[in-house]
Amino acid sequence: MAGTAPAGGRRAQRVSMQEHMAIDVSPGPIRPIRLISDYFPHFYPFAEPVLRTPDPRPALVPAIRSSPQLQPDPDPEGDSDDSTALGTLEFTLLFDAENSALHCTAHCAKGLKPPTSGSVDTYVKANLLPESSKASQLRTRTVRGTRGPIWEETLTYHGFTGQDAGHKTLRLCVCEDPRLRRRRRALPLGELRVPLRKLAPNRARSFNICLEKRRPEVETVPGEERGRILLSLCYSSQRGGLLVGVLRCAHLAPMDANGYSDPFVRLFLHPNSGKKSKYKTSVRRKTLNPEFNEEFFYAGPREELAQKVLLVSVWDYDLGTADDFIGGVQLSGQASGECLRHWHECLGRSDRRLELWHPLDGTPPYLGD
C-alpha cells in the first residue's frame, strides 16, 4: 500500500528548501512568497498550474508606469503626434497690454534628440513671424551637457501691441550651440509655432508642446517694417513748454554689414522760431532694440506748439560717412491715427505724461537739417 500512494499521485505536497527559506516575514501568517517557482522552476515543475494562476496585476504594471507619457498635453492645440521623438518644450507666454510687451519664459526641454550621441549644449531662439528679421530674434543663455536643459529665462518683446497679437506668430527653436562643436551655424533640434491671437491680455498661459522639424522659410514680407519708437509727451505748465521723451526703439532695420545698427534719434520742431529746436540723443552701439530714456524740452505756449510739427527720425551712425536713415514719424495737428491722438491729448491736458508706440516709416523727413 505504501508503494501505491505515489502511483496515485495523492501524496502530500512537499515544500522545497528554497521555498521554505524564502518566506514572507511581514506580520501575519507565515506563507511562501508567490511565484517562487519563477526563480527555481526545476524544483517545482508539477506545481506550475497552481502557482501560475492568472493575475491581472502584473499585466497592469507596464500600463501604470507608462501612463504619464500618454496623458494629454495641457495645451493640445499646438501639439503634434508625429514628432514626439524630437522632445518637448515647456514655456509661458504673457501679453502685458498696459506696457505693450510680450514676455516669453522658457522653462525647460525634455527628451531632446541630438544627431550625435552624448550630451548637448542648447539654447532657445525666439522669432516673431512673418517679419522674421534679426531685430525680432531673441535667445536664452546656453545650458551645457544635458538633454533635459533648464533655462528659466524670460525673453521680452517691447512695443508689442494688440494689433500684433492678432496677426503674428511666435516661433521657438531649440538649437545646439555651434561654438563648442566648431560649427558655423547653430543646429536646430526642433521648433514650434504659437499663434499669438490665442493669448488673452494680462493673463499668463503655460504650454508644453512637442517639437517639430524645422520648416523652410518663405520670404513673404507684405511691407518692409522699419521699426518702432516709444515716445512720451507732456506739456509742463510750470516750465511753460513741451517735454519730449525718447524712451526706446524696437525691431529696427539693420543698416550695417554685421546685421546691426548704431542708432540714435533726432528731434526737430518745425517751423523754427529762432529758439533751439533741434536735438539729438546719444548713440547706442550695435543694437536693433536700443534704450535711450532721454528727455528734451521745447519752450512755448500751448497754442503756438499746436501749430507746429514735431519730426522724429532714427538714424544709423557711421563714422566718416553720412549717417543712414532708418525711419521716422511726424506728430502734428495734420497727422492721422495714433500720431494725431498722441499730439492732441498731450496739448489738451497739462502735466499729464502720455507714452505711446509709433511705427517708423521709410520716408526721410523733408524738413530736416
CSV table of C-alpha atoms in Angstrom, one decimal:
chain,number,residue,atom,x,y,z
A,1,MET,CA,0.0,0.0,0.0
A,2,ALA,CA,2.9,2.3,0.7
A,3,GLY,CA,4.2,1.8,-2.8
A,4,THR,CA,0.8,2.5,-4.4
A,5,ALA,CA,0.4,6.0,-2.9
A,6,PRO,CA,2.9,7.6,-5.2
A,7,ALA,CA,1.4,6.0,-8.2
A,8,GLY,CA,-1.9,7.5,-7.5
A,9,GLY,CA,-0.4,11.0,-7.2
A,10,ARG,CA,-2.2,11.7,-4.0
A,11,ARG,CA,0.7,12.0,-1.6
A,12,ALA,CA,1.1,15.3,0.3
A,13,GLN,CA,2.7,18.2,-1.4
A,14,ARG,CA,6.3,18.8,-0.3
A,15,VAL,CA,7.9,22.2,0.3
A,16,SER,CA,11.4,22.5,-1.1
A,17,MET,CA,14.2,24.0,1.0
A,18,GLN,CA,14.5,27.1,-1.3
A,19,GLU,CA,10.8,27.8,-0.9
A,20,HIS,CA,10.9,27.2,2.8
A,21,MET,CA,13.7,29.8,3.2
A,22,ALA,CA,12.0,32.4,1.0
A,23,ILE,CA,9.1,33.2,3.3
A,24,ASP,CA,7.2,36.5,3.9
A,25,VAL,CA,8.2,37.9,7.3
A,26,SER,CA,5.6,40.6,7.3
A,27,PRO,CA,3.0,40.5,10.2
A,28,GLY,CA,0.5,37.7,9.6
A,29,PRO,CA,0.6,34.0,9.0
A,30,ILE,CA,3.9,32.7,7.6
A,31,ARG,CA,3.4,31.6,4.0
A,32,PRO,CA,5.7,31.1,1.0
A,33,ILE,CA,6.2,34.0,-1.4
A,34,ARG,CA,4.1,33.8,-4.6
A,35,LEU,CA,5.7,32.6,-7.8
A,36,ILE,CA,8.8,31.3,-6.1
A,37,SER,CA,8.9,28.7,-8.9
A,38,ASP,CA,9.9,31.5,-11.3
A,39,TYR,CA,13.2,31.6,-9.6
A,40,PHE,CA,13.5,27.8,-9.1
A,41,PRO,CA,11.5,26.3,-11.9
A,42,HIS,CA,13.3,23.0,-11.9
A,43,PHE,CA,12.3,22.3,-8.3
A,44,TYR,CA,8.6,22.7,-8.8
A,45,PRO,CA,7.6,21.7,-12.3
A,46,PHE,CA,4.5,19.8,-11.2
A,47,ALA,CA,3.0,22.8,-9.3
A,48,GLU,CA,3.3,25.3,-12.2
A,49,PRO,CA,-0.5,25.3,-12.9
A,50,VAL,CA,-1.2,26.1,-9.3
A,51,LEU,CA,1.4,28.8,-8.7
A,52,ARG,CA,0.9,30.5,-12.1
A,53,THR,CA,-2.7,31.4,-11.7
A,54,PRO,CA,-3.8,34.3,-13.9
A,55,ASP,CA,-3.2,37.6,-12.1
A,56,PRO,CA,-4.2,40.9,-13.8
A,57,ARG,CA,-1.8,42.9,-11.6
A,58,PRO,CA,1.4,42.1,-13.4
A,59,ALA,CA,-0.2,42.9,-16.7
A,60,LEU,CA,-1.1,46.4,-15.4
A,61,VAL,CA,2.3,47.4,-14.2
A,62,PRO,CA,3.7,48.5,-17.6
A,63,ALA,CA,0.5,50.4,-18.3
A,64,ILE,CA,0.7,52.3,-15.0
A,65,ARG,CA,4.4,53.1,-15.5
A,66,SER,CA,3.8,54.5,-19.0
A,67,SER,CA,0.6,56.3,-18.2
A,68,PRO,CA,2.3,59.7,-17.5
A,69,GLN,CA,3.6,59.7,-21.1
A,70,LEU,CA,0.2,59.0,-22.5
A,71,GLN,CA,-1.6,61.8,-20.7
A,72,PRO,CA,-2.9,64.6,-22.9
A,73,ASP,CA,-0.9,67.8,-23.1
A,74,PRO,CA,-2.3,70.8,-21.1
A,75,ASP,CA,-2.4,72.6,-24.4
A,76,PRO,CA,-3.0,70.1,-27.2
A,77,GLU,CA,-3.7,72.7,-29.8
A,78,GLY,CA,-0.1,73.2,-30.8
A,79,ASP,CA,0.9,69.6,-30.2
A,80,SER,CA,1.7,67.1,-32.9
A,81,ASP,CA,1.6,63.3,-32.6
A,82,ASP,CA,4.1,62.6,-35.3
A,83,SER,CA,7.1,64.4,-33.9
A,84,THR,CA,7.3,63.4,-30.2
A,85,ALA,CA,10.7,61.9,-30.9
A,86,LEU,CA,12.2,65.4,-31.0
A,87,GLY,CA,11.3,66.2,-27.4
A,88,THR,CA,9.1,68.8,-25.7
A,89,LEU,CA,9.5,72.4,-24.7
A,90,GLU,CA,7.8,74.0,-21.6
A,91,PHE,CA,7.3,77.7,-21.7
A,92,THR,CA,4.9,80.5,-20.6
A,93,LEU,CA,3.6,83.5,-22.5
A,94,LEU,CA,2.3,86.7,-21.1
A,95,PHE,CA,0.9,89.7,-23.1
A,96,ASP,CA,1.3,92.8,-21.0
A,97,ALA,CA,-1.1,95.1,-22.7
A,98,GLU,CA,-0.5,98.0,-20.3
A,99,ASN,CA,3.2,98.2,-21.1
A,100,SER,CA,3.0,96.9,-24.7
A,101,ALA,CA,5.3,94.0,-24.1
A,102,LEU,CA,5.3,90.2,-24.8
A,103,HIS,CA,7.1,88.1,-22.2
A,104,CYS,CA,8.2,84.6,-23.1
A,105,THR,CA,9.6,82.5,-20.3
A,106,ALA,CA,11.5,79.4,-21.4
A,107,HIS,CA,11.3,76.8,-18.6
A,108,CYS,CA,12.9,73.5,-19.8
A,109,ALA,CA,13.1,70.9,-22.5
A,110,LYS,CA,12.7,67.2,-22.2
A,111,GLY,CA,13.7,64.3,-24.4
A,112,LEU,CA,15.9,66.2,-26.9
A,113,LYS,CA,17.3,64.0,-29.7
A,114,PRO,CA,20.6,65.5,-31.0
A,115,PRO,CA,22.1,63.9,-34.1
A,116,THR,CA,25.1,62.7,-32.2
A,117,SER,CA,25.2,60.6,-29.1
A,118,GLY,CA,26.1,62.0,-25.7
A,119,SER,CA,25.3,65.4,-24.1
A,120,VAL,CA,24.3,68.5,-25.9
A,121,ASP,CA,24.7,72.3,-25.3
A,122,THR,CA,21.4,74.0,-26.2
A,123,TYR,CA,19.6,77.4,-26.1
A,124,VAL,CA,16.2,78.7,-27.1
A,125,LYS,CA,15.8,81.2,-30.0
A,126,ALA,CA,12.6,83.2,-30.4
A,127,ASN,CA,11.3,84.9,-33.6
A,128,LEU,CA,8.2,86.9,-34.4
A,129,LEU,CA,6.7,85.9,-37.7
A,130,PRO,CA,6.0,86.8,-40.5
A,131,GLU,CA,8.6,89.6,-40.4
A,132,SER,CA,11.4,87.3,-39.2
A,133,SER,CA,14.2,89.9,-39.1
A,134,LYS,CA,17.3,89.9,-36.9
A,135,ALA,CA,15.7,92.6,-34.8
A,136,SER,CA,13.0,90.2,-33.6
A,137,GLN,CA,15.5,87.4,-32.7
A,138,LEU,CA,16.0,86.8,-29.0
A,139,ARG,CA,17.8,84.0,-27.4
A,140,THR,CA,18.4,82.5,-23.9
A,141,ARG,CA,21.7,81.5,-22.4
A,142,THR,CA,23.3,78.2,-23.3
A,143,VAL,CA,22.9,75.2,-21.0
A,144,ARG,CA,25.6,72.7,-21.4
A,145,GLY,CA,26.0,69.0,-21.1
A,146,THR,CA,22.4,67.8,-20.9
A,147,ARG,CA,19.4,66.5,-23.0
A,148,GLY,CA,17.0,68.0,-20.5
A,149,PRO,CA,18.1,71.6,-20.1
A,150,ILE,CA,16.5,74.0,-17.7
A,151,TRP,CA,16.7,77.7,-18.6
A,152,GLU,CA,14.0,79.6,-16.5
A,153,GLU,CA,14.8,82.7,-18.5
A,154,THR,CA,12.4,85.4,-19.8
A,155,LEU,CA,12.6,87.0,-23.2
A,156,THR,CA,10.7,90.3,-23.7
A,157,TYR,CA,9.5,91.9,-26.9
A,158,HIS,CA,8.9,95.6,-26.3
A,159,GLY,CA,6.4,97.5,-28.4
A,160,PHE,CA,4.1,94.5,-28.8
A,161,THR,CA,0.5,95.7,-29.2
A,162,GLY,CA,-2.9,94.1,-29.5
A,163,GLN,CA,-2.7,94.5,-33.3
A,164,ASP,CA,0.5,92.5,-33.4
A,165,ALA,CA,-1.2,89.7,-31.3
A,166,GLY,CA,-3.9,89.5,-34.0
A,167,HIS,CA,-1.7,88.5,-36.9
A,168,LYS,CA,1.8,87.5,-35.6
A,169,THR,CA,3.1,84.1,-34.6
A,170,LEU,CA,5.9,83.3,-32.2
A,171,ARG,CA,8.4,80.7,-33.3
A,172,LEU,CA,10.6,79.0,-30.6
A,173,CYS,CA,13.5,76.9,-31.8
A,174,VAL,CA,15.7,74.8,-29.6
A,175,CYS,CA,19.2,75.0,-31.1
A,176,GLU,CA,22.6,73.4,-30.4
A,177,ASP,CA,25.3,75.9,-29.6
A,178,PRO,CA,27.7,75.7,-32.6
A,179,ARG,CA,30.7,77.3,-30.7
A,180,LEU,CA,31.6,74.2,-28.7
A,181,ARG,CA,31.1,72.0,-31.7
A,182,ARG,CA,33.2,74.2,-34.0
A,183,ARG,CA,30.3,74.7,-36.5
A,184,ARG,CA,29.5,77.9,-38.3
A,185,ARG,CA,25.7,77.7,-37.8
A,186,ALA,CA,23.5,76.7,-35.0
A,187,LEU,CA,22.0,73.3,-35.5
A,188,PRO,CA,18.2,73.3,-34.9
A,189,LEU,CA,17.0,70.3,-32.8
A,190,GLY,CA,13.3,71.2,-33.2
A,191,GLU,CA,10.9,74.1,-33.3
A,192,LEU,CA,7.3,75.1,-32.6
A,193,ARG,CA,5.0,77.9,-33.5
A,194,VAL,CA,2.2,79.5,-31.4
A,195,PRO,CA,-0.3,81.9,-33.0
A,196,LEU,CA,-0.4,84.9,-30.6
A,197,ARG,CA,-4.1,85.6,-31.2
A,198,LYS,CA,-4.7,82.8,-28.6
A,199,LEU,CA,-3.3,85.0,-25.8
A,200,ALA,CA,-5.6,86.9,-23.5
A,201,PRO,CA,-4.2,90.3,-22.4
A,202,ASN,CA,-2.6,90.3,-18.9
A,203,ARG,CA,-3.1,86.6,-18.4
A,204,ALA,CA,-0.2,84.2,-18.4
A,205,ARG,CA,-0.6,80.9,-20.3
A,206,SER,CA,1.6,77.9,-19.9
A,207,PHE,CA,2.5,75.5,-22.8
A,208,ASN,CA,4.1,72.1,-23.0
A,209,ILE,CA,4.4,71.3,-26.8
A,210,CYS,CA,6.2,68.7,-28.8
A,211,LEU,CA,9.0,70.0,-31.0
A,212,GLU,CA,8.7,69.6,-34.8
A,213,LYS,CA,11.2,69.5,-37.6
A,214,ARG,CA,12.2,73.0,-38.8
A,215,ARG,CA,10.1,74.3,-41.7
A,216,PRO,CA,11.6,76.0,-44.7
A,217,GLU,CA,11.3,79.8,-44.5
A,218,VAL,CA,9.2,81.6,-47.1
A,219,GLU,CA,10.1,85.2,-47.7
A,220,THR,CA,6.7,86.8,-47.6
A,221,VAL,CA,7.0,90.4,-46.3
A,222,PRO,CA,4.0,92.4,-47.3
A,223,GLY,CA,5.6,95.7,-46.2
A,224,GLU,CA,9.1,96.5,-45.0
A,225,GLU,CA,8.9,97.3,-41.4
A,226,ARG,CA,11.5,99.9,-40.3
A,227,GLY,CA,10.9,99.5,-36.6
A,228,ARG,CA,9.1,101.3,-33.8
A,229,ILE,CA,9.8,104.1,-31.3
A,230,LEU,CA,8.3,104.7,-27.9
A,231,LEU,CA,7.8,108.5,-27.2
A,232,SER,CA,6.4,110.3,-24.2
A,233,LEU,CA,4.8,113.7,-24.5
A,234,CYS,CA,3.9,116.1,-21.6
A,235,TYR,CA,3.0,119.8,-21.6
A,236,SER,CA,4.5,121.2,-18.4
A,237,SER,CA,2.6,124.2,-17.0
A,238,GLN,CA,5.4,125.0,-14.6
A,239,ARG,CA,8.1,125.3,-17.2
A,240,GLY,CA,5.8,126.5,-19.9
A,241,GLY,CA,6.7,124.1,-22.7
A,242,LEU,CA,6.6,120.6,-24.2
A,243,LEU,CA,8.6,117.7,-22.7
A,244,VAL,CA,9.5,115.1,-25.3
A,245,GLY,CA,10.9,111.8,-24.0
A,246,VAL,CA,12.7,109.4,-26.3
A,247,LEU,CA,12.4,106.1,-24.4
A,248,ARG,CA,13.4,103.3,-26.6
A,249,CYS,CA,13.1,101.7,-30.1
A,250,ALA,CA,12.3,98.2,-31.1
A,251,HIS,CA,12.8,95.9,-34.2
A,252,LEU,CA,14.9,98.5,-36.1
A,253,ALA,CA,16.0,97.6,-39.6
A,254,PRO,CA,19.7,96.6,-39.7
A,255,MET,CA,21.8,99.0,-41.7
A,256,ASP,CA,25.4,97.7,-41.1
A,257,ALA,CA,27.1,94.8,-42.7
A,258,ASN,CA,27.2,93.0,-39.3
A,259,GLY,CA,23.4,92.8,-39.3
A,260,TYR,CA,23.0,95.5,-36.6
A,261,SER,CA,22.8,99.3,-36.4
A,262,ASP,CA,24.3,102.1,-34.3
A,263,PRO,CA,21.1,104.0,-33.8
A,264,PHE,CA,20.4,107.5,-32.5
A,265,VAL,CA,17.3,109.8,-32.6
A,266,ARG,CA,17.0,113.3,-34.0
A,267,LEU,CA,14.2,115.7,-33.0
A,268,PHE,CA,13.2,118.8,-34.9
A,269,LEU,CA,10.3,121.1,-34.2
A,270,HIS,CA,9.2,123.0,-37.3
A,271,PRO,CA,8.9,125.8,-38.1
A,272,ASN,CA,11.9,127.1,-36.4
A,273,SER,CA,11.2,130.3,-34.5
A,274,GLY,CA,14.8,131.2,-33.7
A,275,LYS,CA,14.9,129.1,-30.5
A,276,LYS,CA,16.6,125.8,-30.1
A,277,SER,CA,14.5,123.3,-31.9
A,278,LYS,CA,17.0,120.5,-32.9
A,279,TYR,CA,18.1,117.8,-30.5
A,280,LYS,CA,19.9,114.5,-30.8
A,281,THR,CA,20.2,111.6,-28.5
A,282,SER,CA,23.4,109.6,-27.7
A,283,VAL,CA,24.4,106.7,-30.0
A,284,ARG,CA,23.7,103.1,-28.9
A,285,ARG,CA,26.2,100.7,-30.4
A,286,LYS,CA,25.4,97.5,-32.3
A,287,THR,CA,21.8,97.0,-31.4
A,288,LEU,CA,18.4,96.9,-33.0
A,289,ASN,CA,16.5,97.4,-29.8
A,290,PRO,CA,18.1,100.5,-28.2
A,291,GLU,CA,17.1,102.1,-24.9
A,292,PHE,CA,17.6,105.8,-24.6
A,293,ASN,CA,15.5,107.3,-21.8
A,294,GLU,CA,16.4,110.9,-22.7
A,295,GLU,CA,14.1,113.9,-22.4
A,296,PHE,CA,14.1,117.2,-24.3
A,297,PHE,CA,12.3,120.5,-23.7
A,298,TYR,CA,10.6,122.9,-26.2
A,299,ALA,CA,9.5,126.2,-24.7
A,300,GLY,CA,6.4,127.9,-25.9
A,301,PRO,CA,2.7,128.3,-25.2
A,302,ARG,CA,0.3,125.5,-25.9
A,303,GLU,CA,-1.5,127.4,-28.7
A,304,GLU,CA,1.8,128.1,-30.5
A,305,LEU,CA,3.0,124.5,-30.2
A,306,ALA,CA,-0.3,123.2,-31.6
A,307,GLN,CA,0.6,124.8,-35.0
A,308,LYS,CA,4.0,123.2,-35.2
A,309,VAL,CA,5.2,119.8,-36.5
A,310,LEU,CA,7.4,117.5,-34.4
A,311,LEU,CA,9.7,115.4,-36.7
A,312,VAL,CA,11.3,112.4,-35.0
A,313,SER,CA,13.8,110.4,-37.1
A,314,VAL,CA,16.0,107.4,-36.3
A,315,TRP,CA,19.4,107.2,-37.9
A,316,ASP,CA,22.3,104.8,-38.0
A,317,TYR,CA,25.6,106.4,-37.1
A,318,ASP,CA,28.5,105.9,-39.5
A,319,LEU,CA,32.0,107.1,-38.7
A,320,GLY,CA,33.5,109.1,-41.6
A,321,THR,CA,30.4,108.8,-43.9
A,322,ALA,CA,26.9,110.1,-44.0
A,323,ASP,CA,24.5,108.6,-41.4
A,324,ASP,CA,21.9,106.2,-42.8
A,325,PHE,CA,18.2,107.0,-42.3
A,326,ILE,CA,16.3,104.1,-40.7
A,327,GLY,CA,12.8,105.5,-40.2
A,328,GLY,CA,10.8,108.4,-38.9
A,329,VAL,CA,7.4,109.7,-37.6
A,330,GLN,CA,5.7,113.1,-37.6
A,331,LEU,CA,3.4,114.3,-34.8
A,332,SER,CA,1.2,117.3,-35.5
A,333,GLY,CA,-2.3,118.5,-35.9
A,334,GLN,CA,-2.3,117.5,-39.5
A,335,ALA,CA,-1.2,113.9,-38.8
A,336,SER,CA,-3.6,110.9,-38.6
A,337,GLY,CA,-4.2,107.9,-36.4
A,338,GLU,CA,-2.2,107.4,-33.3
A,339,CYS,CA,0.1,110.3,-34.1
A,340,LEU,CA,-2.7,112.8,-34.2
A,341,ARG,CA,-4.3,111.3,-31.0
A,342,HIS,CA,-0.9,111.5,-29.2
A,343,TRP,CA,-0.4,115.1,-30.2
A,344,HIS,CA,-3.9,116.3,-29.3
A,345,GLU,CA,-4.1,114.5,-25.9
A,346,CYS,CA,-0.7,115.9,-24.9
A,347,LEU,CA,-1.5,119.5,-25.7
A,348,GLY,CA,-5.1,119.2,-24.4
A,349,ARG,CA,-4.1,118.4,-20.9
A,350,SER,CA,-1.3,119.9,-18.8
A,351,ASP,CA,1.2,118.0,-16.6
A,352,ARG,CA,0.0,114.6,-17.9
A,353,ARG,CA,2.6,112.3,-19.4
A,354,LEU,CA,1.4,110.1,-22.2
A,355,GLU,CA,3.6,107.2,-23.6
A,356,LEU,CA,2.8,105.7,-27.0
A,357,TRP,CA,4.5,103.4,-29.5
A,358,HIS,CA,4.7,104.7,-33.1
A,359,PRO,CA,5.7,102.7,-36.2
A,360,LEU,CA,8.5,104.2,-38.3
A,361,ASP,CA,8.0,104.8,-42.0
A,362,GLY,CA,10.7,104.8,-44.6
A,363,THR,CA,10.1,108.3,-45.9
A,364,PRO,CA,13.0,110.7,-44.9
A,365,PRO,CA,11.9,113.9,-43.2
A,366,TYR,CA,11.5,116.7,-45.8
A,367,LEU,CA,12.0,119.4,-43.1
A,368,GLY,CA,15.2,118.0,-41.6
A,369,ASP,CA,18.6,119.5,-41.1
